[in-house]
XYZ file of C-alpha atoms in Angstrom:
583
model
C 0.000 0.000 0.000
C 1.551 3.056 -0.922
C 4.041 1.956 -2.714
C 5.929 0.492 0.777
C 7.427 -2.699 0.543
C 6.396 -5.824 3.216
C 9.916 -5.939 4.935
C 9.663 -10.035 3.815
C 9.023 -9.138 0.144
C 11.915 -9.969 -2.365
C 13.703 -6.989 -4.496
C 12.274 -6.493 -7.857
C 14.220 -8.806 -10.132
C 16.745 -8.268 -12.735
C 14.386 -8.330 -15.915
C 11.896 -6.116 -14.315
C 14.258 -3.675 -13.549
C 16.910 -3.899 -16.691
C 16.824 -0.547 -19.234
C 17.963 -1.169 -22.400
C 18.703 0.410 -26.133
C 19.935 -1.613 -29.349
C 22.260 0.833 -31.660
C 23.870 -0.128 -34.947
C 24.485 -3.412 -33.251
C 25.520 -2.151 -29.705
C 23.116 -3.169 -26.565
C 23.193 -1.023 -23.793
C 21.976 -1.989 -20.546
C 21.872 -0.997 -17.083
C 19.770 -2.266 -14.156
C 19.094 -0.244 -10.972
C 18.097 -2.017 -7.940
C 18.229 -1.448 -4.442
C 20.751 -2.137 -1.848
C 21.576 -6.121 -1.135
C 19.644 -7.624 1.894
C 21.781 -9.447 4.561
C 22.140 -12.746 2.819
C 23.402 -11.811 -0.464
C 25.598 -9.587 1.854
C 26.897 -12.231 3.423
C 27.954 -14.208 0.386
C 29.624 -11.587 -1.223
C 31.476 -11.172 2.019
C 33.089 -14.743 2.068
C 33.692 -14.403 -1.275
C 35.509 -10.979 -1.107
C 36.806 -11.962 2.012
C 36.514 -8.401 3.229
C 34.139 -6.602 4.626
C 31.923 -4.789 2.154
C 30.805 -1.200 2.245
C 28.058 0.578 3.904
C 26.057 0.268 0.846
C 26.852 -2.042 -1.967
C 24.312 -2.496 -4.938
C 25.575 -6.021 -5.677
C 22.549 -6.491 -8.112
C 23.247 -3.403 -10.154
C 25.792 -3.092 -13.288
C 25.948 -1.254 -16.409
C 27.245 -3.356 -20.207
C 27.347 -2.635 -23.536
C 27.528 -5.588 -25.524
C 27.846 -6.666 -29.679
C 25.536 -8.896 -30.450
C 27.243 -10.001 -33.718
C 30.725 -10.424 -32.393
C 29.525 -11.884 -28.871
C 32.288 -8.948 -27.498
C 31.297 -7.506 -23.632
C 32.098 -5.352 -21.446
C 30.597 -4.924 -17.492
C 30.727 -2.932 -14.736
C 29.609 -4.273 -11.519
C 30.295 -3.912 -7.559
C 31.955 -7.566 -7.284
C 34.280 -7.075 -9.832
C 35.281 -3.906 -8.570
C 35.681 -5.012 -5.048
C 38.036 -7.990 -6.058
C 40.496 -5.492 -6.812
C 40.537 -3.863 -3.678
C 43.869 -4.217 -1.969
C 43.625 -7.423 0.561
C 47.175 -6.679 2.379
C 46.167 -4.000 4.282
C 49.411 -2.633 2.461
C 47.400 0.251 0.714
C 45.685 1.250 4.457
C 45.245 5.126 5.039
C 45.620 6.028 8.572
C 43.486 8.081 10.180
C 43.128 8.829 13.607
C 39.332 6.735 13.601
C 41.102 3.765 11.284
C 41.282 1.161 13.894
C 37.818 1.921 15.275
C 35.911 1.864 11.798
C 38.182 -1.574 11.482
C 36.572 -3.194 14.504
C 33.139 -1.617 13.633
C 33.206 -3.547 10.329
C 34.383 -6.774 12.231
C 31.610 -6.492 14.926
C 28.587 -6.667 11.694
C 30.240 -9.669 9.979
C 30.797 -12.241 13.311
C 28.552 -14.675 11.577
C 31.561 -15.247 8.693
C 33.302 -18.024 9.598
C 36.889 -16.409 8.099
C 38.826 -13.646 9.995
C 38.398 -10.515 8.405
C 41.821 -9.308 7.385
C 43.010 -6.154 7.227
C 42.420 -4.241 3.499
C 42.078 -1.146 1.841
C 39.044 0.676 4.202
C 39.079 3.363 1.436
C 37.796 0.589 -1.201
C 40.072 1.952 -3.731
C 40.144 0.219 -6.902
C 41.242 0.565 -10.511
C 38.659 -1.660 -11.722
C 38.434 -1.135 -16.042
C 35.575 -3.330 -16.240
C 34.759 -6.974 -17.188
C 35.517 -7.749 -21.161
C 33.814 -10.658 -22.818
C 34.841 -11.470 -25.889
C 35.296 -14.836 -28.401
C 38.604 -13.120 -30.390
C 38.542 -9.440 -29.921
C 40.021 -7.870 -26.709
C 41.527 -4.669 -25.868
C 45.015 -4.162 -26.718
C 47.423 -1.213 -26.020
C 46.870 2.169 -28.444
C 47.936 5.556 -28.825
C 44.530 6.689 -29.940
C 42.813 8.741 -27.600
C 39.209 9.182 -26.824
C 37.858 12.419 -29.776
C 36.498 14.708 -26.961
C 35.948 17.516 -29.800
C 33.002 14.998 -30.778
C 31.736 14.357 -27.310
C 31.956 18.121 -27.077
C 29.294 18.270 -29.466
C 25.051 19.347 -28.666
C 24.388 16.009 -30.189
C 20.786 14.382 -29.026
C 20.878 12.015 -25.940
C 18.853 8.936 -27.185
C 19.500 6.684 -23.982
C 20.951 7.749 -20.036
C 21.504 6.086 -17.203
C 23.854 6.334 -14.112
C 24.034 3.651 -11.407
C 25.614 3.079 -7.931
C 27.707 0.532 -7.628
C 28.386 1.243 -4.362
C 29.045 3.815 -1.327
C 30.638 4.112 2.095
C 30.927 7.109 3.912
C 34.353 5.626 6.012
C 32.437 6.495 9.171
C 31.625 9.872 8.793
C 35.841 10.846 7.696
C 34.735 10.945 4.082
C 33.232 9.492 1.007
C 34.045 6.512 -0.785
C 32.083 5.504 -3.911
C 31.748 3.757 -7.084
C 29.215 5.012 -9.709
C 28.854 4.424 -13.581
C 27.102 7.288 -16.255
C 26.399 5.670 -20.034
C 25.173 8.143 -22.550
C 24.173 7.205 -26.050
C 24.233 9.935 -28.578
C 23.038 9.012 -32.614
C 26.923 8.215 -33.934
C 28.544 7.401 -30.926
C 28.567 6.522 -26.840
C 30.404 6.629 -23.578
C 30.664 4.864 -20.818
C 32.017 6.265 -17.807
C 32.985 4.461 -14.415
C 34.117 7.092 -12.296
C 35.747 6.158 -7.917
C 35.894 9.103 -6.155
C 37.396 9.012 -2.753
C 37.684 11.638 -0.092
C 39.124 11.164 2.817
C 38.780 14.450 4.904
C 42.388 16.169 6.151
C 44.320 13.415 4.313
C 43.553 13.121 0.475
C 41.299 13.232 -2.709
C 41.551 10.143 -5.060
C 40.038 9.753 -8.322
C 40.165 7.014 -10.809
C 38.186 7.001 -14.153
C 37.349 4.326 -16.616
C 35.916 5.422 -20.229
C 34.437 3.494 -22.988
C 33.919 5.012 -26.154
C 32.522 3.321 -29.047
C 31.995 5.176 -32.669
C 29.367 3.186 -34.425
C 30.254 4.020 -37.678
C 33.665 2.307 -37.252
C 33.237 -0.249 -34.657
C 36.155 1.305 -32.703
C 35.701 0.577 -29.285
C 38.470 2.812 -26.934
C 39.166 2.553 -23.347
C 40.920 4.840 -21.407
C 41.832 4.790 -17.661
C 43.253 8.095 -15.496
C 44.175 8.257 -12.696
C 44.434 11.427 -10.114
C 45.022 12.204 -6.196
C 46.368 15.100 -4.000
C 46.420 15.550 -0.828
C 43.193 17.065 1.102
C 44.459 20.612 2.199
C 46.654 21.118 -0.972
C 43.561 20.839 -3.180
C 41.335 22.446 -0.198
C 43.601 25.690 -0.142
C 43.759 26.043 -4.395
C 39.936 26.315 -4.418
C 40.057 28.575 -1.176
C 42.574 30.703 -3.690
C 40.045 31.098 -6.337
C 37.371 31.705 -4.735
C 35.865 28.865 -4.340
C 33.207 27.302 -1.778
C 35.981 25.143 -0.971
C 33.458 22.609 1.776
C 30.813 22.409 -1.434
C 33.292 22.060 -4.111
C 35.203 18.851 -2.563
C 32.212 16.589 -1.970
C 31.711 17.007 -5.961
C 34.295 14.847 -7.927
C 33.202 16.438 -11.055
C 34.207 20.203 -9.885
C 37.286 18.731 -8.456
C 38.574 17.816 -11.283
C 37.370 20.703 -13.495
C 39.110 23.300 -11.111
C 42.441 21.185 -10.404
C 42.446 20.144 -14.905
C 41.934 24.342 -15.091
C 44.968 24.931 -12.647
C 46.824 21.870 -13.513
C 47.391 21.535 -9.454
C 46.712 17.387 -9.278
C 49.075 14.434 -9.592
C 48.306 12.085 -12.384
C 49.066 9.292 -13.790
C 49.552 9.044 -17.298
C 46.008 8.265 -19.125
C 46.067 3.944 -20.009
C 45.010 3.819 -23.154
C 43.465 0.683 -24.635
C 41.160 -0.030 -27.869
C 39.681 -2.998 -29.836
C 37.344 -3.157 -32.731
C 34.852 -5.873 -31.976
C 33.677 -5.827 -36.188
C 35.193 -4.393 -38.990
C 33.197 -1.922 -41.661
C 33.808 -1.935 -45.140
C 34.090 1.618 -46.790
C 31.436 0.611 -49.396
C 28.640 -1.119 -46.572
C 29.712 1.667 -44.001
C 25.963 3.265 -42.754
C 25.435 6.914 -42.755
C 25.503 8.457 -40.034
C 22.350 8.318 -37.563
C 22.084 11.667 -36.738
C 19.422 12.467 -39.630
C 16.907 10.730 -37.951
C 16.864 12.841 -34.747
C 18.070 16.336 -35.877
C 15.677 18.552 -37.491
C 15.230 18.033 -41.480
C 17.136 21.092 -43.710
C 14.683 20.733 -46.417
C 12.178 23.302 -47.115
C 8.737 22.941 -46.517
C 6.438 22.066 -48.986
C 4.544 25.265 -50.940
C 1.375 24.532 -49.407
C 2.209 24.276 -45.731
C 2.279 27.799 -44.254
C 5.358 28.301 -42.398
C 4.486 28.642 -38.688
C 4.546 32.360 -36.763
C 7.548 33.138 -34.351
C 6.638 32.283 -30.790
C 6.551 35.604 -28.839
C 9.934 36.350 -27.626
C 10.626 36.531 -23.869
C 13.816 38.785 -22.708
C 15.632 37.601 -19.198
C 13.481 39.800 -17.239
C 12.678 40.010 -13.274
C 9.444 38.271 -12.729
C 8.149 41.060 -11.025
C 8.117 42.749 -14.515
C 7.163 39.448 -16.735
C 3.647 40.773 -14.724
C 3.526 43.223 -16.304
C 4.117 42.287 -19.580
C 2.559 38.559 -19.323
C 0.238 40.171 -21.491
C 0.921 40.145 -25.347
C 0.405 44.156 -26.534
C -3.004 45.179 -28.570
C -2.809 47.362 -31.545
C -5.769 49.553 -32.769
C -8.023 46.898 -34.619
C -8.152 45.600 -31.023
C -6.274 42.045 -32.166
C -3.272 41.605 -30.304
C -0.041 42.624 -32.425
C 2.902 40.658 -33.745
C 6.004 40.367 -31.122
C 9.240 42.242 -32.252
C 11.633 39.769 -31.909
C 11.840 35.963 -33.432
C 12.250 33.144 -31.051
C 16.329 32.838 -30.722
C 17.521 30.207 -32.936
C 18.956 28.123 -30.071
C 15.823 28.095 -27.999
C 13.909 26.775 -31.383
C 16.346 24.061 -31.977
C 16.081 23.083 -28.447
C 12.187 23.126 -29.204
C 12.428 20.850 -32.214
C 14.875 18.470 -30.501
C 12.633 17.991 -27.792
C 9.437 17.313 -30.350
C 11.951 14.430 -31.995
C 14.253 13.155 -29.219
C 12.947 10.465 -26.346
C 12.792 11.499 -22.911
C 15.850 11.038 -21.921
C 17.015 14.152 -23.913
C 14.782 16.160 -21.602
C 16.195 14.374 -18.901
C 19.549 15.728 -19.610
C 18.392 19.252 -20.340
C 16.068 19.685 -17.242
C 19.550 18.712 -15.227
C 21.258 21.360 -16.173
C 18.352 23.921 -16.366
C 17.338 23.247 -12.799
C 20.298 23.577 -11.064
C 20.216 27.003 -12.988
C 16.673 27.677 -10.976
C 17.649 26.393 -7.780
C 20.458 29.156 -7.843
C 18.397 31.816 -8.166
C 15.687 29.908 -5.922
C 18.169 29.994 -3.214
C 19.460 33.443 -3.509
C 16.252 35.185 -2.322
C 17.485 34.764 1.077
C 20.771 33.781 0.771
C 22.436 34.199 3.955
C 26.214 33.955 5.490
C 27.410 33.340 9.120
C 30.634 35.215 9.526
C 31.585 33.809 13.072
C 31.737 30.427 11.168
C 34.783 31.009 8.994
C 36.549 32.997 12.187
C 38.838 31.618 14.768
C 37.408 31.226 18.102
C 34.389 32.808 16.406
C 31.159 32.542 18.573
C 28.013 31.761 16.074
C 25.126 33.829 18.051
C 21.604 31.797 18.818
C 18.314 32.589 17.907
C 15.135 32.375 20.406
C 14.930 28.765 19.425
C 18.463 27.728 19.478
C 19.292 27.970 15.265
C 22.066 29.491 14.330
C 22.097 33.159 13.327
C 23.093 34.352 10.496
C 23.855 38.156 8.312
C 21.506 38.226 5.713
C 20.384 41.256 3.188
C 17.110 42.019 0.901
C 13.369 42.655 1.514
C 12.683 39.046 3.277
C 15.193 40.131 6.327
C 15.647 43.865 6.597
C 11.385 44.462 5.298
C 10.054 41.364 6.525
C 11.761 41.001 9.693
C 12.459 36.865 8.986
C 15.864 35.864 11.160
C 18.389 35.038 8.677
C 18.456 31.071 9.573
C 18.538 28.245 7.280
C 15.046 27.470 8.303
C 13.848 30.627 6.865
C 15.981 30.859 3.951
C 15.080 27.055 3.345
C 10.640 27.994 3.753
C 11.575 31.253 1.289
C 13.833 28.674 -0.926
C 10.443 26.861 -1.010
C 7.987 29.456 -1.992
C 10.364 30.181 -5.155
C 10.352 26.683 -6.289
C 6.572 26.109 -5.601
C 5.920 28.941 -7.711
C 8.101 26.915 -10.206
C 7.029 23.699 -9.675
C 3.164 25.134 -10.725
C 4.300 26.550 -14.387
C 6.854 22.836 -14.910
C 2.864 21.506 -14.658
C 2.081 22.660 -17.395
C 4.915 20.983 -19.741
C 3.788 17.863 -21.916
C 2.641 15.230 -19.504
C 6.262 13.040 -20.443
C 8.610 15.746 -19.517
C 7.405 17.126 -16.349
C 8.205 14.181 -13.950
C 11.835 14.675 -14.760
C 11.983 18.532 -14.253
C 10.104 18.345 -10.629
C 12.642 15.548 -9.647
C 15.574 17.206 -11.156
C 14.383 21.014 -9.481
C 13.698 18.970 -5.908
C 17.210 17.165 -6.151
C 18.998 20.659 -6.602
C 17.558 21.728 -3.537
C 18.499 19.071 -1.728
C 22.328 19.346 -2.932
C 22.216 22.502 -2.141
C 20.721 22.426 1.118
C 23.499 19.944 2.217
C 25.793 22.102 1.086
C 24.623 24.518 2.899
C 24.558 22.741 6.144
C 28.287 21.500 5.997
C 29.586 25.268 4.988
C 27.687 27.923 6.903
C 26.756 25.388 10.041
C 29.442 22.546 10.150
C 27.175 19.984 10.146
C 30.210 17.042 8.906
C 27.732 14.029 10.094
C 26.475 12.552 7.100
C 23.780 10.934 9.668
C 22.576 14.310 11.203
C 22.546 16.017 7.704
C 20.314 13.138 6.239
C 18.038 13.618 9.692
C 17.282 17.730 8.700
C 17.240 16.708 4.659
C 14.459 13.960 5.748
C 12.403 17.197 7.679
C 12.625 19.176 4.926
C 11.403 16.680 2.889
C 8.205 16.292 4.709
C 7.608 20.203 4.930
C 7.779 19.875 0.949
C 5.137 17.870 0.991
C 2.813 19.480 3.229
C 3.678 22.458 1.450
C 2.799 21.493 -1.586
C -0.483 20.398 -0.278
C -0.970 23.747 1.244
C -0.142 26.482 -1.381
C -2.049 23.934 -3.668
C -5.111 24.470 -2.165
C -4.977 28.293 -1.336
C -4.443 28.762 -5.083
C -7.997 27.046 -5.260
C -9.493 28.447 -2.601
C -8.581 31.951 -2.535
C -6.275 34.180 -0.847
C -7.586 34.049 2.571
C -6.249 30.318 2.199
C -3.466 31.135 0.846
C -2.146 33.620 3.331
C -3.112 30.979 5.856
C -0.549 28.629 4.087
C 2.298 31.027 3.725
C 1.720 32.167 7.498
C 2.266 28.601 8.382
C 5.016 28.146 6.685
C 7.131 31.236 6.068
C 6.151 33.006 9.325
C 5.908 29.535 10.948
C 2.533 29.799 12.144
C 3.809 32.897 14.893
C 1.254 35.651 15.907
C 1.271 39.298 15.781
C 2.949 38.902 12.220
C 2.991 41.896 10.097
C -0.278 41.700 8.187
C 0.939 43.902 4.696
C 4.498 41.958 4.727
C 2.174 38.554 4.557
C -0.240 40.154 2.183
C 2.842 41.150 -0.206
C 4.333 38.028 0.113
C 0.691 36.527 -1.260
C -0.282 38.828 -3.993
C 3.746 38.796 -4.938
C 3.453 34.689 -4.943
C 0.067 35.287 -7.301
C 1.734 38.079 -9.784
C 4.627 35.766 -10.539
C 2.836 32.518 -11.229
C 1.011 35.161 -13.672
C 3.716 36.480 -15.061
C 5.152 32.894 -15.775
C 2.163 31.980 -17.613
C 2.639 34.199 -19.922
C 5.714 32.650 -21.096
C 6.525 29.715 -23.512
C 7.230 26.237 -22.342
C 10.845 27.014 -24.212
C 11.873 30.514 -22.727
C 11.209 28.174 -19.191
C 13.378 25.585 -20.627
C 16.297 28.113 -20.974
C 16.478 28.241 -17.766
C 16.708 32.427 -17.412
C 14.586 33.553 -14.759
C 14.814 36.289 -12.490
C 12.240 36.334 -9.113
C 11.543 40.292 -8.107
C 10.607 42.001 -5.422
C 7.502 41.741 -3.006
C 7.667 45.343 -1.869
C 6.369 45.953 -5.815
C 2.820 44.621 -4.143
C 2.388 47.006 -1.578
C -0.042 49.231 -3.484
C -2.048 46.757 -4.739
C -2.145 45.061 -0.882
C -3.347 48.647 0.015
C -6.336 49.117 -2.167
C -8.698 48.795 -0.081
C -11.486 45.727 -0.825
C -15.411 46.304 -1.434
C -16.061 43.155 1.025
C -14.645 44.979 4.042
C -17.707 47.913 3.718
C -19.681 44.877 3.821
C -18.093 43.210 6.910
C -19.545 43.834 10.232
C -16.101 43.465 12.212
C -14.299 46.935 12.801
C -10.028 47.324 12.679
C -10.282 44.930 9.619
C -8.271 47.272 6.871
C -4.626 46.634 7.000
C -4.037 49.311 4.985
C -4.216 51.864 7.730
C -1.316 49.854 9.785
């Protein structure tokens, strides 16, 4: 019953769960599944003959396969865990090492072997598992084109999947994760560890797999990079750089020490096998026809269509006033003045043509665009936090104080505190969330996720940086609240938009001004007509001008006038003191 799980009923199985796409002869598949239970655990355990991490997805891999040839390659957890260092050679000390050691020893007494000392980081260079009847990767100087991955070709198929995790009891992150992207001519595979261990050292070791259709050429290449912790720490610190947010992201890491050229590496191991061979004269054309737009003109007798009205990046406050398409003197309403860009139509068409997964891979990117400016509406700092021996001062209910500017602090009167910036973080993406409705019915499941996931990345962020919150366990305990205030919030703001505005300020009281009394009546009617005038204004534009990503929130003191105008149904209301508008 809704959608829980008997704690007795089996995982989903492998060929419910399996995703797969067939390209010029390549299959691609990938299977997501929850963690292992305690019995599968256990096996992998004795077979490892270490004790696994904190959360291994034994069941999950990601292949690509030729069917012709019969060649293979997989990525799975096992695999990757039999290369682990079993010596205890490879250890990293930390001051917690021995501890975490015995921990580990304590969960596994049922094994009948001694667990031996090993790697606790769970380092490996794992390059996958190849298959093959003949063909197998040999040694090449070829690298993998990146000027062609570079390119805005369509995503036809996406997946990433967890192989597995550990969080090396609360002194870091260990983890294992795999990203496959299929584009018309070509894909890559991409097995990424990442390993931080906090004060000591970063560590990470990628795998790609690149296969160009048109040739059969199948390249792997393996890198290699580590530094230590405060080296990399103080380069970001140097550059401005959130230095806490940036190192729990392997992908920044890497773009800001390749930009500054400030990591050790390895030199890249290049391998490369061609599992079939293509004849110049049967060679296929390349498959990006049939999911990029057509060049050829339209026939004579299909009227070309009208520009969609054009959209500038404009505060929201003043997309409500121009929501609104102008009205010329006939009374019709008049042509817009600029074209649609050409990069927001392509994006259009590519949408129309591609699968889902396209969106998938736009709404990524466009949402952690909103969050931003979701987030910066009250955007906060707490100085005392980055001082030594500096004392963080206490609200009335014990949160953390903080020195934050703009109408929701200084106007308002809201405590800068991550509650409040998290409740105003909330409003902006509700007001979101309602205009990503109204995208085609395929599309919009991917942008809510995406636009709720950015929150939550950001919110940890947030946590660890501005209230040194390192517990992983603690972190996860206020990310779970917040979760649940999403929900009733939802639920809320839903049905004041329904219901009217006396609902709706009744929602927003709740929630912004956390229910408190003697609030300031104007601030919450602002706050209400201002939540109103942008969901207006955001109406008014098209589903692609959204899509780009380029929206700016305004200002609720630009709805003090109208909260001032003072309403027919108060002549009518017996009660006296009722007109805020003489407070």
């Amino acid at each position: 019953m809704n959608g829980q799980r008997s704690p007795n009923e089996p995982f989903p199985s492998g060929s419910n769960s399996d995703k797969s796409i067939l390209h010029h002869g390549f299959k691609v598949t990938t299977r997501k599944l929850p963690i292992l239970k305690a019995e599968p655990i256990e096996r992998m355990t004795s077979a490892l003959s270490i004790a696994p991490p904190e959360m291994i997805f034994g069941d999950n891999f990601a292949s690509i396969e030729h069917l012709e040839s019969g060649w293979k390659i997989t990525f799975d957890a096992f695999h990757a865990l039999d290369l682990v260092d079993k010596t205890g050679g490879s250890m990293l000390q930390v001051a917690h090492s021995k501890e975490w050691q015995s921990t580990r020893e304590k969960k596994h007494e049922g094994i009948t072997e001694v667990v031996k000392p090993f790697d606790w980081s769970y380092s490996t260079n794992y390059k996958g598992t190849e298959q093959s009847k003949s063909k197998y990767f040999e040694p090449s100087d070829t690298p993998i084109p990146l000027d062609l991955l570079k390119r805005p070709d369509p995503i036809v198929f996406f997946e990433e999947v967890m192989l597995y995790e550990d969080e090396m009891a609360d002194n870091g992150i260990t983890l294992l994760s795999c990203k496959v992207r299929v584009m018309p001519a070509r894909l890559l595979l991409l097995s990424r560890f990442f390993m931080r261990l906090d004060g000591v050292m970063l560590r990470i070791r990628d795998t790609r797999v690149y296969v160009e259709f048109q040739t059969g050429e199948v390249i792997r290449e393996y890198t290699a990079r580590e530094d230590k912790y405060e080296v990399v720490r103080q380069k970001l610190a140097m550059h401005g750089r959130d230095a806490p947010a940036q190192l729990r992201d392997p992908n920044n890491i890497i773009y800001r020490q390749s930009k500054h050229n400030s990591y050790t590496r390895t030199p890249p191991s290049i391998t490369a096998c061609r599992p079939f061979s293509v004849s110049p004269s049967s060679s296929a054309a390349p498959a990006t026809s049939k999911y990029l737009p057509s060049a050829a003109a339209p026939p004579s007798s299909t009227k070309p269509p009208s520009p969609r009205p054009h959209i500038p990046k404009t505060k929201a406050a003043t997309a409500i006033a121009t929501a609104s398409p102008p009205v010329d003197e006939t009374g019709s309403k008049s042509s817009p003045s600029k074209p649609v860009p050409a990069s927001l139509k392509l994006a259009a068409e590519v949408r129309k043509r591609a699968t889902s997964v396209t969106e998938t891979y736009i709404a990524y990117s466009v949402c952690e665009k909103l969050i931003k400016e979701c987030a910066s509406q009250a955007d906060y700092t707490i100085p005392q936090r980055h001082e030594k021996d500096g004392v963080v001062p206490k609200g009335a209910d014990g949160e953390d104080l903080g020195v934050g500017k703009g109408w929701w602090y200084e106007d308002l009167g809201l405590a800068p505190t991550f509650s409040n910036w998290a409740q105003i973080t909330f409003l902006h993406m509700y007001i979101l969330t309602v205009r990503l409705r109204a995208f085609p019915a395929a599309h919009a499941p991917s942008w809510h996720q995406h636009l709720l996931d950015h929150f939550f990345y950001t919110a940890e962020d947030r946590l660890v940086r501005e209230h040194n919150i390192q517990a992983r366990t603690i972190r996860n305990k206020y990310l779970k609240d917040l979760f649940t205030q999403w929900r009733g919030l939802l639920a809320g703001y839903d049905e004041g938009l329904v219901k009217g505005d006396a609902v709706l300020a009744t929602a927003v009281w709740r929630n912004v001004f956390g229910g408190r009394e003697g609030v300031d009546l104007v601030g919450l009617g602002e706050v209400v007509s201002y939540l109103r005038g942008v969901l207006k204004g955001l109406d008014g534009m098209e589903d692609e001008v959204v899509a780009d990503g380029e929206i700016q929130f305004g200002d609720p003191r630009t709805q003090r006038k109208v909260v001032e105008i003072r309403s027919k149904m108060m002549d009518t209301l017996p009660r006296e003191g009722n007109d805020i508008s003489s407070q």
